[in-house]
Coordinates of C-alpha atoms in Angstrom, one line a residue:
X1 CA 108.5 -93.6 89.7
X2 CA 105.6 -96.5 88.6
X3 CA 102.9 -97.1 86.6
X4 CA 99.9 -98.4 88.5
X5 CA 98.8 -102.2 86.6
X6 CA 96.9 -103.2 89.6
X7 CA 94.1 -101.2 92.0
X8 CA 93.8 -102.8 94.7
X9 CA 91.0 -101.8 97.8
X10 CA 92.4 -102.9 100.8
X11 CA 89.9 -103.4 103.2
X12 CA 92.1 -102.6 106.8
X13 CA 89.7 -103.6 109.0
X14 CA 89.1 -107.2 107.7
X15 CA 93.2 -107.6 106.8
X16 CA 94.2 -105.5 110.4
X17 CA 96.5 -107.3 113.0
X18 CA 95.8 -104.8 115.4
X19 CA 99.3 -103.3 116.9
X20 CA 99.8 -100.1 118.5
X21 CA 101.7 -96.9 116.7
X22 CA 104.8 -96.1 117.6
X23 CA 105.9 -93.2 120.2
X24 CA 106.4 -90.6 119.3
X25 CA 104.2 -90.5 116.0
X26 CA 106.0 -89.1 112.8
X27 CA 105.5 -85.3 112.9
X28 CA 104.5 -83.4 109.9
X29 CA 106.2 -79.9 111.2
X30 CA 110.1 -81.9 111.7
X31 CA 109.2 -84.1 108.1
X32 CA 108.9 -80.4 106.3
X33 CA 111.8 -78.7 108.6
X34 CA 114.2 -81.0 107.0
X35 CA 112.9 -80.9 103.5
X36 CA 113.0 -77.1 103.6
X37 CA 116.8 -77.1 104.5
X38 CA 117.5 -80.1 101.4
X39 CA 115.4 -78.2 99.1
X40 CA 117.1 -74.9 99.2
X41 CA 118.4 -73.0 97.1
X42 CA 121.7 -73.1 99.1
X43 CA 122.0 -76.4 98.6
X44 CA 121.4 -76.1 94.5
X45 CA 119.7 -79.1 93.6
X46 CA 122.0 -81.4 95.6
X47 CA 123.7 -82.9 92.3
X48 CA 125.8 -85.9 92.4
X49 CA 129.4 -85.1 92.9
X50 CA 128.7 -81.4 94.4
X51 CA 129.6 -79.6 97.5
X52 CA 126.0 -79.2 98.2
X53 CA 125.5 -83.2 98.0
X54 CA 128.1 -83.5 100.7
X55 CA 126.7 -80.7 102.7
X56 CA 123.1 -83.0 102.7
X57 CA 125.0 -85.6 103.8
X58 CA 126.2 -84.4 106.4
X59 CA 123.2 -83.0 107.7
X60 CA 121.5 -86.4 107.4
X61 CA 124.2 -87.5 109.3
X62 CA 123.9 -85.7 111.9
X63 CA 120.1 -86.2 112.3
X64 CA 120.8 -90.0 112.1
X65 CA 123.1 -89.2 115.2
X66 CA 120.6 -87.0 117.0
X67 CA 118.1 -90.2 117.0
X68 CA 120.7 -92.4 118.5
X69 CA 121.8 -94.7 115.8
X70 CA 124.7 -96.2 115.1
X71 CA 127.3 -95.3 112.3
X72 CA 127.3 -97.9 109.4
X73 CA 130.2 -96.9 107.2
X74 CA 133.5 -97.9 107.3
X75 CA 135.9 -97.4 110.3
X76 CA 132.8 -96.2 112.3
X77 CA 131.3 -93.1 110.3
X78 CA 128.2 -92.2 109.3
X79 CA 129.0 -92.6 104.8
X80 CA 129.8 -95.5 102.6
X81 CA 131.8 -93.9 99.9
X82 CA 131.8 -94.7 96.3
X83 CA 132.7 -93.2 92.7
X84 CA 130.9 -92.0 90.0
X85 CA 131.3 -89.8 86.8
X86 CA 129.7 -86.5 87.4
X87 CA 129.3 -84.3 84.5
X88 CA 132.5 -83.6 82.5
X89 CA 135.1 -81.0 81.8
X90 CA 135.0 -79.5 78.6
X91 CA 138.4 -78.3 76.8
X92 CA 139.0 -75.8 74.1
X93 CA 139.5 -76.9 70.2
X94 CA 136.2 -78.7 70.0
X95 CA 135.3 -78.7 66.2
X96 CA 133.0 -80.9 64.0
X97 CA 133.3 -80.3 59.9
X98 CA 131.0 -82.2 57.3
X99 CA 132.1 -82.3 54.0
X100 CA 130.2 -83.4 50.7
X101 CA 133.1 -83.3 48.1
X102 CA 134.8 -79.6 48.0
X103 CA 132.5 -78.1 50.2
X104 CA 132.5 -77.9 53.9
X105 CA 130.3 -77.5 56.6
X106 CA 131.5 -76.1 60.2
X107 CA 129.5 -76.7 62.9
X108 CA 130.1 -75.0 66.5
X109 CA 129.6 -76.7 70.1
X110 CA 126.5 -75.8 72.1
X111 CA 125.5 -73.6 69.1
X112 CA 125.1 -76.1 66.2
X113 CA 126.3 -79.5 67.6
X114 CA 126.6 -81.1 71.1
X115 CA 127.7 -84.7 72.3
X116 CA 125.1 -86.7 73.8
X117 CA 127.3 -89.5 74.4
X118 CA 131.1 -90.1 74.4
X119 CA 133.6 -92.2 75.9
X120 CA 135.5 -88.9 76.6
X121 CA 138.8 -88.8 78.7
X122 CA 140.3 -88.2 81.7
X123 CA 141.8 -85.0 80.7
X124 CA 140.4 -82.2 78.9
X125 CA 143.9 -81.4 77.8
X126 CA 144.1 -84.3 75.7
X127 CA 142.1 -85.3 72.6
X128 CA 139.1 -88.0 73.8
X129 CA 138.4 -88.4 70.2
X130 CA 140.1 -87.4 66.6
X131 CA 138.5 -88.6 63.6
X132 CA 139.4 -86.8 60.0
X133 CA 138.1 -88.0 56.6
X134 CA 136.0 -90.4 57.8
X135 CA 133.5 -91.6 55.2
X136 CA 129.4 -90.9 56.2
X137 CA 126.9 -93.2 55.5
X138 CA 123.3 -92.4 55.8
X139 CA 121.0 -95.0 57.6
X140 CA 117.7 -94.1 57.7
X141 CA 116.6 -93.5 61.7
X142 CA 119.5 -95.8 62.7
X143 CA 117.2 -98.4 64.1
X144 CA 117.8 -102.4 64.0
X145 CA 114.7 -104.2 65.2
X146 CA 114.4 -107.7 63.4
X147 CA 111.6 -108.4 64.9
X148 CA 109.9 -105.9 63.7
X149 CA 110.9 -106.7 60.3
X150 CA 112.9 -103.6 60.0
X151 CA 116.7 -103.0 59.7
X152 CA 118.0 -99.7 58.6
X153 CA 121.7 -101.5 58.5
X154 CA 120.5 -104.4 56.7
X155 CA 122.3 -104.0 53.1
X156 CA 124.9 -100.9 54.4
X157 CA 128.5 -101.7 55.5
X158 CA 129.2 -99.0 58.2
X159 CA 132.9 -100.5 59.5
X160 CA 135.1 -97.8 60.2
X161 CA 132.8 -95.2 58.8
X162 CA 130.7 -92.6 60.9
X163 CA 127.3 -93.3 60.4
X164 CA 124.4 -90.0 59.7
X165 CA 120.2 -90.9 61.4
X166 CA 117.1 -88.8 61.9
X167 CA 115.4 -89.0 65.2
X168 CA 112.4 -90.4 66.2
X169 CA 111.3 -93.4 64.4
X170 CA 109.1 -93.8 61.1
X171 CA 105.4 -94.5 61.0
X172 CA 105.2 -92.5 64.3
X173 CA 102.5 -91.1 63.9
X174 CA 100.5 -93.9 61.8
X175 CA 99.0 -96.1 65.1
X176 CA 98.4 -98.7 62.8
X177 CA 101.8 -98.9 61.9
X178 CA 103.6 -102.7 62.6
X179 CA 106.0 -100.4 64.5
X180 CA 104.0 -100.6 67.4
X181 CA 101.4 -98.2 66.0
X182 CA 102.4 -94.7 67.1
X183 CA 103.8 -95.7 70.9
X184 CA 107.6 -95.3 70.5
X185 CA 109.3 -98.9 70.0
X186 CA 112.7 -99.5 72.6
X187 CA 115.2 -99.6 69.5
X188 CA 114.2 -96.0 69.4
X189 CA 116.2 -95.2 72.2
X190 CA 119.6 -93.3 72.3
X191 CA 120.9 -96.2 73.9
X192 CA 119.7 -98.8 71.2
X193 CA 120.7 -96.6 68.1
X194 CA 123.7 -96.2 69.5
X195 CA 124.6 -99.3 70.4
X196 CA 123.4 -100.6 67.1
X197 CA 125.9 -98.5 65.5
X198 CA 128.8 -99.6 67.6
X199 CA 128.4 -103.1 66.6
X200 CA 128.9 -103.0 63.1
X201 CA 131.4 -101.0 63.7
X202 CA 130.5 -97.5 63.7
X203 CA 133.1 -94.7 65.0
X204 CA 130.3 -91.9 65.4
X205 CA 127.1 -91.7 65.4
X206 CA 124.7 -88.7 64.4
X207 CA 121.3 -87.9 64.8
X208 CA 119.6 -85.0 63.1
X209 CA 116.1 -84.0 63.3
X210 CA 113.5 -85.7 60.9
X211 CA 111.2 -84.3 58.9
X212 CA 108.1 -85.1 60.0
X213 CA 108.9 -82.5 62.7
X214 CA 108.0 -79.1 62.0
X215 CA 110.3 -77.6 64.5
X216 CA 114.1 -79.6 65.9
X217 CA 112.9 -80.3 69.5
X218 CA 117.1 -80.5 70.5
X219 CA 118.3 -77.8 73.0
X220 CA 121.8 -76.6 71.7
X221 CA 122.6 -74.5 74.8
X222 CA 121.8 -76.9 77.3
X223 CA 125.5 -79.0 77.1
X224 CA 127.4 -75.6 77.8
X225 CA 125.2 -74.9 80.7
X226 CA 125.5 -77.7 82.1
X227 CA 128.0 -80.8 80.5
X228 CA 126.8 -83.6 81.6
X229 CA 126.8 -86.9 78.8
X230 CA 126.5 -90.9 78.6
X231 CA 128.8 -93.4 77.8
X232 CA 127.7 -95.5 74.9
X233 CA 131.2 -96.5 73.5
X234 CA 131.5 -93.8 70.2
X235 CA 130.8 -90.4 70.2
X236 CA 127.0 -89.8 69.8
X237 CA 126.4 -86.5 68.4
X238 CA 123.7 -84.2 68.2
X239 CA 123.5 -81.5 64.9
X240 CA 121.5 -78.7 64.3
X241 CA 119.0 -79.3 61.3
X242 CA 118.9 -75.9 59.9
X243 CA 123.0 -76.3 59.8
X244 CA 122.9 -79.4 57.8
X245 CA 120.0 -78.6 55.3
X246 CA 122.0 -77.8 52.3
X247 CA 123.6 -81.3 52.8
X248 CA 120.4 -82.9 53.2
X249 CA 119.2 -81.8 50.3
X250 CA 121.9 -82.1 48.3
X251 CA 121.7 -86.1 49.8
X252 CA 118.1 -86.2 49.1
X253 CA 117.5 -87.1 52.8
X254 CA 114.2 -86.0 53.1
X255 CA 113.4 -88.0 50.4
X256 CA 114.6 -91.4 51.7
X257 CA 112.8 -90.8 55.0
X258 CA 109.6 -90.4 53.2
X259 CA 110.0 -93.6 51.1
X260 CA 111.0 -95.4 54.5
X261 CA 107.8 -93.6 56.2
X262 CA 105.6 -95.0 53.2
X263 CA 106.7 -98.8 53.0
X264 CA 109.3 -99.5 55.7
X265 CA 112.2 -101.2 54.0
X266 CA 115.8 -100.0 54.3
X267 CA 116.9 -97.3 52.4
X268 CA 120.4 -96.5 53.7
X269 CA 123.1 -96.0 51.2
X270 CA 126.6 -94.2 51.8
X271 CA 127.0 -90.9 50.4
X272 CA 129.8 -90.4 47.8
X273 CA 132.5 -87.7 49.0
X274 CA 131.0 -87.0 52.0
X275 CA 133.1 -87.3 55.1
X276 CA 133.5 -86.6 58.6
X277 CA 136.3 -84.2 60.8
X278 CA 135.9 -84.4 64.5
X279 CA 137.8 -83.4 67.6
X280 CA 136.6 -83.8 70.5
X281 CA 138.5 -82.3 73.9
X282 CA 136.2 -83.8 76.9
X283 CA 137.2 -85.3 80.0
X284 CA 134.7 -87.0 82.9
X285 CA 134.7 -85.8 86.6
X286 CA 135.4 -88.8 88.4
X287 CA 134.0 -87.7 91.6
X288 CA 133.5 -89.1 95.4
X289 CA 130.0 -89.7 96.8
X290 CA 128.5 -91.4 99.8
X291 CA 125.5 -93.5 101.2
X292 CA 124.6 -91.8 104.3
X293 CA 124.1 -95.1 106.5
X294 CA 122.9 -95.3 110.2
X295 CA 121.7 -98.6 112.4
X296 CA 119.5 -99.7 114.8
X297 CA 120.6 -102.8 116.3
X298 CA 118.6 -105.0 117.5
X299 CA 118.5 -107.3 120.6
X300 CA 117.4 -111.5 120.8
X301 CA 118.0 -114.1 118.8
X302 CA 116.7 -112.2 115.1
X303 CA 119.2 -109.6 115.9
X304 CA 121.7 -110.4 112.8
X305 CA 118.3 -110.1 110.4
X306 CA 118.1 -106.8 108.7
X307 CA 115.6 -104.9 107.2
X308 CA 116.9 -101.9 105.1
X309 CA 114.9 -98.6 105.1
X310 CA 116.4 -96.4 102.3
X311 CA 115.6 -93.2 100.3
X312 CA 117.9 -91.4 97.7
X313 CA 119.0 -87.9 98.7
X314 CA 120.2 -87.0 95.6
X315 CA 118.5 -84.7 92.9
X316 CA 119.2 -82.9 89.6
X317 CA 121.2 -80.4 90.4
X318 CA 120.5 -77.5 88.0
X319 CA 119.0 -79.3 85.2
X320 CA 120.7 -80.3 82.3
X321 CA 119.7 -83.6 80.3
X322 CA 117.8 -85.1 83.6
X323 CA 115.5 -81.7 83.5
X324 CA 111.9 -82.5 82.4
X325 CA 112.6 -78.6 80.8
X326 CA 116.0 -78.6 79.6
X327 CA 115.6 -75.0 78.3
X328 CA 115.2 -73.9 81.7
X329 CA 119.0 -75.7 82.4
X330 CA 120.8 -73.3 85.2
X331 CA 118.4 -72.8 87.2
X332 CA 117.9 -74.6 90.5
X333 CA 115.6 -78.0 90.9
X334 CA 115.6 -78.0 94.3
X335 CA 113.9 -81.6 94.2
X336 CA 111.7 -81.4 97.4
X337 CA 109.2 -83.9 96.8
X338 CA 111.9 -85.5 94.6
X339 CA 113.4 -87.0 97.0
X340 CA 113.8 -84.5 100.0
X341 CA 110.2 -86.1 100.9
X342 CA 111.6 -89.6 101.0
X343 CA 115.1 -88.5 102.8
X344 CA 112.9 -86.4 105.7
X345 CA 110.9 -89.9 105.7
X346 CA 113.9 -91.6 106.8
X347 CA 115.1 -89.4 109.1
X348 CA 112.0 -89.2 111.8
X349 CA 111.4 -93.0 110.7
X350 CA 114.7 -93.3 112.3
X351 CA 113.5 -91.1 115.0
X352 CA 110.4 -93.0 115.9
X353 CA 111.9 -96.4 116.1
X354 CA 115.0 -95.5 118.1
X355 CA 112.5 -94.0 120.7
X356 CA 110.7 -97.5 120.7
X357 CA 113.2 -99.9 120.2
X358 CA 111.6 -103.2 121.8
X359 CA 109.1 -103.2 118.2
X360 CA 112.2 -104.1 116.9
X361 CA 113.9 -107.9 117.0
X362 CA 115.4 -106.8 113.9
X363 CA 118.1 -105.1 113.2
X364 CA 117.0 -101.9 111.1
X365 CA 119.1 -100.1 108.5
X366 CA 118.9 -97.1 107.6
X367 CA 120.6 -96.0 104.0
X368 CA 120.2 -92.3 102.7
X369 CA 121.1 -93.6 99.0
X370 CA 123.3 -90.8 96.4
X371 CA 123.4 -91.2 92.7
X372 CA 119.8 -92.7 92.0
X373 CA 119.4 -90.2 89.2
X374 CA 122.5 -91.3 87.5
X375 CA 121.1 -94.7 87.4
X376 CA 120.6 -96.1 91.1
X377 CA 124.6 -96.2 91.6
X378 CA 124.4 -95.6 95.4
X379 CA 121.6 -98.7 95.9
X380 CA 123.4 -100.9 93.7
X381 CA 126.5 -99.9 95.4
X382 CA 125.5 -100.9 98.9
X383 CA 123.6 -104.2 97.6
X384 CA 126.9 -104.8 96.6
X385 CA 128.7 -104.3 99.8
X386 CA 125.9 -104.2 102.3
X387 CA 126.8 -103.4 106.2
X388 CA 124.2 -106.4 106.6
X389 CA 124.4 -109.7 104.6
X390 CA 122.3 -109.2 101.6
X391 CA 121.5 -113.3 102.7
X392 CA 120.2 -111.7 106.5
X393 CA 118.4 -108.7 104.7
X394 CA 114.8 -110.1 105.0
X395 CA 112.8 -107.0 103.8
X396 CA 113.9 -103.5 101.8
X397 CA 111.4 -100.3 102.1
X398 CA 111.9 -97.1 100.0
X399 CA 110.3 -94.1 100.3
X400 CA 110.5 -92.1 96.9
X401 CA 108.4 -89.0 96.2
X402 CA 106.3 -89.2 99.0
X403 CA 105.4 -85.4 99.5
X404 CA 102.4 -85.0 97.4
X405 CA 99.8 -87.6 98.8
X406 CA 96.1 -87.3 97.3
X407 CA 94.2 -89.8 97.9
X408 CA 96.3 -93.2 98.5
X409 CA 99.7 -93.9 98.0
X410 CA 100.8 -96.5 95.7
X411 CA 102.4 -99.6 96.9
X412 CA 104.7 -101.8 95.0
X413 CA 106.4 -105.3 95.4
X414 CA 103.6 -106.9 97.0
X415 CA 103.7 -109.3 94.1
X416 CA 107.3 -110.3 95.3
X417 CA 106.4 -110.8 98.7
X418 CA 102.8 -111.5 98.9
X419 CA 102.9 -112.4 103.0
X420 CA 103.6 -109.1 103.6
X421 CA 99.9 -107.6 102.0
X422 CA 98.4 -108.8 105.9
X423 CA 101.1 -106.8 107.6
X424 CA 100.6 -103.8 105.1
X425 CA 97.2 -103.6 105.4
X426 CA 97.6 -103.6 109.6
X427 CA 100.1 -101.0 109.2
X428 CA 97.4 -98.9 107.1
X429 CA 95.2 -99.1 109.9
X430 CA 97.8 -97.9 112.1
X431 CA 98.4 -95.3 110.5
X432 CA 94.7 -94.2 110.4
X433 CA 93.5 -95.8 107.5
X434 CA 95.7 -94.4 105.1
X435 CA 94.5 -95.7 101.5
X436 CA 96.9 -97.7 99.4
X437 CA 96.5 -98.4 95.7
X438 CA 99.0 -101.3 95.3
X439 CA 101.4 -101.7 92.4
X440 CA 102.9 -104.9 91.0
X441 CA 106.8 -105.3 91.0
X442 CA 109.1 -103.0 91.1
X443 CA 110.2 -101.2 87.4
X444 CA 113.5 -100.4 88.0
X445 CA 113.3 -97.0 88.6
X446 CA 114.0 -96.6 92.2
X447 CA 116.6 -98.2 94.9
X448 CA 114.2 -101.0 95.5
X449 CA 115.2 -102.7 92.5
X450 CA 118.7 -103.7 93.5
X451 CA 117.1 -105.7 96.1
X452 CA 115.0 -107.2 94.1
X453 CA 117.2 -108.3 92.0
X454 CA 119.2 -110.0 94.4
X455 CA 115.9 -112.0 95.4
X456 CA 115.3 -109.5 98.4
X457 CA 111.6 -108.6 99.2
X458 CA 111.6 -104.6 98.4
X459 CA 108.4 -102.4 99.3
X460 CA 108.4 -99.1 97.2
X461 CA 105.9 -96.6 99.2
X462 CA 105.4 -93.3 96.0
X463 CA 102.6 -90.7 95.7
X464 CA 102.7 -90.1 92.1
X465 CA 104.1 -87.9 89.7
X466 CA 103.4 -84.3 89.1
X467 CA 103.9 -81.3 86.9
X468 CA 106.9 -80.6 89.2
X469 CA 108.4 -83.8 88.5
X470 CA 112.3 -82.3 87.7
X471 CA 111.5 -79.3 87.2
X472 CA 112.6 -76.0 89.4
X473 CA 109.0 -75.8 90.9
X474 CA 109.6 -78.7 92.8
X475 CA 109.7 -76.6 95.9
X476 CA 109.0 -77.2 99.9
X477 CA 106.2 -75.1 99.6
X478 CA 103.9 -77.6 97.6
X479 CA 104.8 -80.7 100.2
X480 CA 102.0 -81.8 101.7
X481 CA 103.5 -82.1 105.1
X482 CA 100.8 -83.8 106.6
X483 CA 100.1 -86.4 103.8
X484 CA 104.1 -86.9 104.4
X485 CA 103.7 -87.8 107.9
X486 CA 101.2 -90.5 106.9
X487 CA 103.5 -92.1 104.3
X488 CA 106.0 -92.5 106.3
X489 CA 103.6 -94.1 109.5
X490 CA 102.8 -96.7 107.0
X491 CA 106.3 -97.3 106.3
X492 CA 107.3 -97.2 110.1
X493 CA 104.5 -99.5 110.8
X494 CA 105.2 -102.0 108.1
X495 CA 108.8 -102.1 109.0
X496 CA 107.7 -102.9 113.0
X497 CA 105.5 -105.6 111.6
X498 CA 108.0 -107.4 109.7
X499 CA 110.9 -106.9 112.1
X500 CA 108.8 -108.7 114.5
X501 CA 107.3 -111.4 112.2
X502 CA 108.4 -115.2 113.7
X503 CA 109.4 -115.9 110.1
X504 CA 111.0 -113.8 107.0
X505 CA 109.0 -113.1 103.8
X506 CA 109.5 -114.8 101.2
X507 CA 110.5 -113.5 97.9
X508 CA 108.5 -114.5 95.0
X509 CA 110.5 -113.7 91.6
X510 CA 108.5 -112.2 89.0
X511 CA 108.2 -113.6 85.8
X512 CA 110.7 -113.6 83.4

């Protein structure tokens, strides 16, 4: 997941160290016999916290076995365990009522209203939220950016009171608008407007559709297909347009966002008789994952340096808010370049190196990561509590969508370890001139970035993005197997390179 900043022509011949290729080489026919079995439709997306997760895990396992490494887990197996909230339950006696004065407005879950954020419970028995007669205020698009010179909660007191926005942002489609012309600003977020509410002491947050937008882009079925919500510390709620539009108009919303559209100053005000009645009955799955983790030890006096060699074999499941095409929720993203590539990578990476072990005076780990599309959980889990000191971790390499080369592959976190750009480019040549377009650092969007982070040299190894990218086309049959092979001889090569380098990279932070 990156955004190229940097092209970079690396000219193999002139940067080679020559070095032989490992035996046996990487084989495009295994690479795509394993992503066919992760990306099936028997194993439905592989979401975090399913049966189907587990099930990849224990295949990976078991290929980490075959090639005669050694279990890294706790008490000698083959998974570091950890938790993680995995969708939610949803109870019965969900309702959300809007009043203006004597008249009411019901509004009915996954048909006219649906949470996108809650602190929910831990049963669905039990009320996770109860508000009734809550005053509304209206604030504009719910945005706080200062800097900007623009504060929809500037002159509005919103303690204790449930707080009404539009989405989007204004001036969004003016690009010479001082709100960073019409590219979306951060505050715009979910996260932000949220979170900007909370502090002033918000109990609810929600977010209808502006005007400027001919059409409410919101899904409504989506949540009851497949529940599945953030954690932003009040309940964040999504409502229909076409629902509310007697209220709007009777509020004169329409007109507020225009005037804030023409010359950007506040116009938030709270709305006389108008209140909020919510119950909310929703409860998170707590649920048991696992790092898949196998070593290679190594032998001589480097032996208790690591490098980690990871992938995330974890995918979406069957949609639902992480779907590029959330109307298409229920249906099975089988995620095979996303990241059944990367996980297949590992495995015959794995393979290679046990077969050859003498290329390797350091010790090599090799972690098939879970819950990177919740948010990297099972990276930053083990970078928490690695099997190898983070402090005798020398190098990290992830392979991330790696299944759909054309042309190079892109390379980052060369800028944190610039000593390494020699050994990459002999590990191009190696693996028959493969082309590289390099990156700068990592952007946080993969399992590298725990690493670096911690100050540990992380090489991302990603051949771009796709009109598959989450969505249920993403299938085995659009890998290109032999492109896959190549990505993951680079990676094989790199990782002999530095495991046999007299010193350890250093890591150069980036900066800040």
């Amino acid at each position: 997941m990156r955004v190229a900043n940097t092209i970079v022509a690396l000219l193999v011949a002139a940067l080679g160290l020559s070095a032989g290729a490992a035996t046996p080489e990487i084989n495009p026919a295994a690479l795509i016999e394993h992503i066919r079995f992760l990306a099936s439709d028997d194993l439905k997306g592989r979401a975090s916290g399913t049966p189907e997760l587990e099930r990849a895990g224990d295949y990976i396992a078991a290929q980490f076995r075959e090639a005669g490494l050694k279990p890294g887990g706790p008490d000698e197996t083959w998974f570091q365990p950890f938790q993680l909230d995995a969708g939610v339950t949803v109870g019965a006696g969900n309702s959300l009522t809007i009043r203006n004065g004597s008249r009411a407005i019901d509004l009915a879950l996954n048909t006219s209203y649906y949470p996108l954020a809650t602190p929910a419970g831990d049963t669905p028995a039990v009320p996770s939220a109860s508000l009734a007669s809550v005053p509304l205020v209206f604030v504009g698009y719910g945005i706080s950016a200062p800097g900007l010179r623009y504060d929809d909660y500037a002159d509005v007191d919103v303690s204790g009171k449930a707080v009404l926005a539009f989405s989007h942002e204004p001036q969004e489609q003016n690009r010479f608008s001082r709100m960073n012309g019409n590219q979306p600003i951060p505050e715009t977020s979910l996260y932000a407007k949220a979170t900007a509410a909370r502090k002033r002491g918000a109990v609810a947050l929600l977010i209808v559709s502006d005007p400027v937008h001919r059409t409410d882009p919101a899904n409504f079925t989506t949540f009851g297909l497949d529940p599945d919500i953030d954690n932003l510390g009040i309940p964040v709620l999504r409502v229909r347009r076409d629902e509310l539009a007697p209220f709007i108009t009777a509020w004169e919303l329409d007109r507020l966002a225009r005037l804030i559209d023409t010359d950007l100053l506040p116009h938030s005000r709270a709305l006389p008789g108008a209140t909020l009645d919510y119950t909310e009955f929703i409860a998170r799955n707590r649920r048991t994952v696992r790092n898949v983790v196998g070593i290679l030890p190594a032998a001589g006096p480097r032996r208790n340096e690591a490098i980690v060699i990871g992938a995330h074999y974890d995918h979406v499941g069957l949609g639902g808010r992480y779907s590029a095409v959330p109307d298409r929720t229920g249906e099975i993203h089988n995620g095979a370049d996303d990241n059944a590539s990367g996980t297949a990578s590992i495995i015959e990476i794995a393979k290679a190196a046990a077969a050859d072990p003498t290329r390797f005076p350091r010790t090599l780990v090799f972690v098939a990561f879970s819950g990177e599309e919740r948010g990297l959980l099972g990276s930053s889990y083990y970078a928490s509590h690695p099997i190898v000191p983070i402090s005798d971790t020398v190098t990290m390499l992830n392979l991330d969508m790696v299944g759909r080369l054309r042309g190079s592959v892109d390379v980052s976190g060369l800028d944190g370890a610039p000593s390494l750009l020699a050994d990459l480019g002999a590990a191009a040549r190696a693996a028959g001139n493969i082309a590289i377009r390099q990156e700068g650092p990592g952007s946080g969007r993969s399992d590298d970035f725990p690493f670096l982070e911690l100050g540990v040299p992380a090489i991302n190894f990603f051949t771009g993005f796709h009109g598959d990218y989450h969505r249920p086309s993403d299938d085995w049959q659009r890998i290109n197997a032999q492109g896959a092979a190549r990505v993951a001889t680079l990676a094989l090569e790199l990782a002999a390179r530095i495991a046999a380098r007299p010193e350890r990279p250093e890591f150069t932070p980036p900066p800040r």
